XYZ file of N, CA and C in Angstrom:
207
model
N 2.670 -15.377 11.196
C 1.607 -15.530 10.223
C 2.094 -15.195 8.831
N 1.228 -15.375 7.903
C 1.583 -15.082 6.512
C 0.973 -13.761 6.068
N 1.512 -13.197 5.032
C 1.065 -11.918 4.499
C -0.085 -12.148 3.522
N -1.320 -12.020 3.981
C -2.470 -12.244 3.100
C -2.747 -11.043 2.200
N -2.086 -9.915 2.448
C -2.249 -8.729 1.603
C -1.317 -8.755 0.390
N -0.355 -9.661 0.380
C 0.633 -9.719 -0.687
C -0.033 -9.822 -2.057
N 0.283 -8.868 -2.919
C -0.187 -8.820 -4.317
C -1.702 -8.659 -4.461
N -2.386 -8.256 -3.409
C -3.825 -8.010 -3.510
C -4.058 -6.647 -4.167
N -5.304 -6.323 -4.446
C -5.659 -5.107 -5.171
C -5.642 -3.888 -4.244
N -4.689 -2.998 -4.458
C -4.577 -1.771 -3.672
C -4.865 -0.571 -4.569
N -5.482 0.431 -3.994
C -5.752 1.667 -4.733
C -5.612 2.843 -3.782
N -5.498 4.032 -4.346
C -5.413 5.238 -3.529
C -6.027 6.402 -4.289
N -6.354 7.447 -3.559
C -7.080 8.584 -4.127
C -6.252 9.393 -5.119
N -4.949 9.384 -4.983
C -4.050 10.094 -5.895
C -2.658 9.507 -5.711
N -1.742 9.888 -6.585
C -0.384 9.368 -6.495
C 0.616 10.506 -6.577
N 1.526 10.553 -5.643
C 2.557 11.591 -5.576
C 3.483 11.529 -6.789
N 3.993 10.344 -7.098
C 4.875 10.126 -8.235
C 4.516 8.766 -8.818
N 4.125 8.748 -10.072
C 3.590 7.514 -10.653
C 4.573 6.346 -10.642
N 5.863 6.607 -10.616
C 6.837 5.519 -10.647
C 7.188 4.971 -9.269
N 7.235 5.840 -8.267
C 7.779 5.398 -6.987
C 6.795 5.396 -5.827
N 5.545 5.752 -6.045
C 4.620 5.826 -4.901
C 3.241 5.244 -5.202
N 3.213 4.217 -6.023
C 1.951 3.562 -6.382
C 1.340 2.840 -5.184
N 0.049 2.702 -5.181
C -0.657 1.993 -4.106
C -0.169 0.553 -3.990
N 0.137 -0.063 -5.109
C 0.570 -1.465 -5.110
C 1.908 -1.673 -4.404
N 2.689 -0.616 -4.229
C 3.961 -0.751 -3.505
C 3.745 -1.228 -2.072
N 2.601 -0.917 -1.506
C 2.324 -1.288 -0.114
C 2.080 -2.785 0.060
N 1.809 -3.485 -1.023
C 1.506 -4.920 -0.928
C 2.435 -5.759 -1.812
N 3.632 -5.234 -2.091
C 4.566 -5.960 -2.955
C 5.531 -6.864 -2.185
N 5.434 -6.846 -0.852
C 6.298 -7.691 -0.031
C 7.565 -7.006 0.442
N 7.903 -5.856 -0.121
C 9.084 -5.098 0.287
C 8.705 -4.222 1.476
N 9.301 -4.460 2.629
C 8.936 -3.719 3.842
C 9.888 -2.562 4.144
N 10.766 -2.235 3.219
C 11.672 -1.103 3.424
C 10.861 0.184 3.542
N 11.218 1.009 4.489
C 10.558 2.298 4.643
C 11.275 3.419 3.910
N 12.273 3.068 3.108
C 13.045 4.064 2.365
C 12.362 4.348 1.032
N 11.947 5.593 0.848
C 11.229 5.986 -0.368
C 12.039 5.671 -1.627
N 13.364 5.719 -1.539
C 14.229 5.452 -2.699
C 14.200 3.986 -3.123
N 13.691 3.109 -2.276
C 13.607 1.685 -2.615
C 12.338 1.348 -3.393
N 11.555 2.367 -3.761
C 10.283 2.167 -4.470
C 9.382 1.176 -3.742
N 9.386 1.264 -2.420
C 8.588 0.341 -1.615
C 7.487 1.055 -0.848
N 7.369 2.357 -1.041
C 6.398 3.150 -0.285
C 5.264 3.620 -1.185
N 4.160 3.916 -0.573
C 3.037 4.517 -1.278
C 2.859 5.930 -0.736
N 2.377 6.826 -1.581
C 2.257 8.226 -1.165
C 1.197 8.885 -2.037
N 0.246 9.547 -1.405
C -0.737 10.305 -2.184
C -0.137 11.646 -2.583
N -0.773 12.310 -3.521
C -0.267 13.574 -4.056
C -0.352 14.695 -3.031
N 0.603 15.598 -3.106
C 0.540 16.799 -2.285
C -0.737 17.546 -2.662
N -1.416 18.066 -1.684
C -2.643 18.803 -1.947
C -3.893 17.938 -1.985
N -3.750 16.635 -1.883
C -4.923 15.752 -1.829
C -5.630 16.026 -0.505
N -6.814 16.618 -0.562
C -7.507 17.042 0.654
C -8.187 15.883 1.378
N -8.372 14.774 0.694
C -8.982 13.597 1.325
C -8.178 12.346 0.943
N -6.931 12.247 1.420
C -6.098 11.108 1.046
C -6.702 9.790 1.525
N -6.637 8.803 0.651
C -7.237 7.506 0.940
C -6.399 6.410 0.309
N -6.145 5.363 1.055
C -5.506 4.157 0.535
C -6.442 3.004 0.848
N -6.648 2.101 -0.100
C -7.621 1.030 0.059
C -7.026 -0.307 -0.386
N -7.385 -1.354 0.318
C -6.974 -2.712 -0.029
C -8.219 -3.568 -0.172
N -8.322 -4.286 -1.286
C -9.447 -5.184 -1.527
C -8.915 -6.605 -1.679
N -9.374 -7.489 -0.824
C -8.963 -8.886 -0.907
C -9.762 -9.605 -1.987
N -9.158 -10.612 -2.592
C -9.817 -11.366 -3.656
C -10.941 -12.255 -3.126
N -10.924 -12.510 -1.816
C -12.000 -13.279 -1.178
C -12.068 -12.856 0.288
N -13.144 -13.173 0.987
C -13.251 -12.790 2.406
C -12.090 -13.366 3.222
N -11.625 -12.591 4.180
C -10.500 -12.989 5.022
C -10.847 -12.773 6.488
N -10.365 -13.643 7.341
C -10.438 -13.450 8.781
C -9.087 -12.893 9.209
N -9.085 -11.697 9.765
C -7.836 -11.048 10.161
C -7.784 -10.973 11.675
N -6.807 -11.642 12.231
C -6.644 -11.668 13.678
C -5.626 -10.629 14.142
N -4.662 -10.311 13.281
C -3.605 -9.364 13.625
C -3.105 -8.726 12.334
N -2.731 -7.463 12.405
C -2.123 -6.832 11.236
C -0.888 -6.047 11.651
N 0.048 -5.954 10.725
C 1.291 -5.225 10.960
C 1.461 -4.228 9.825
N 1.674 -2.963 10.177
C 1.937 -1.917 9.191
C 3.395 -1.510 9.291
N 4.044 -1.355 8.156
C 5.435 -0.890 8.121
C 5.449 0.544 7.633
N 6.334 1.342 8.202
C 6.441 2.736 7.804
C 7.897 3.097 7.641
C-alpha cells in the first residue's frame, strides 16, 4: 500500500529537542529508527500526558497501518 500519512499534519504535546524530535518527523517518509537521523519524534522529558496526533487533510479509509520504531 501507499503511505497516506506522508506529509500530513502531525502534532504532539511537547518536544524533546526542537531540531531533531518534531512531530512532523514521523510523517516525513524516513523510516530510520536512529535518533541521529532526525527521523524520530519525541516528547519532552517530564511530559506527564505525552500525546502525538495525526490529522489527515480529508477522510481516509485505513485497512492496515505500520508503525516504525
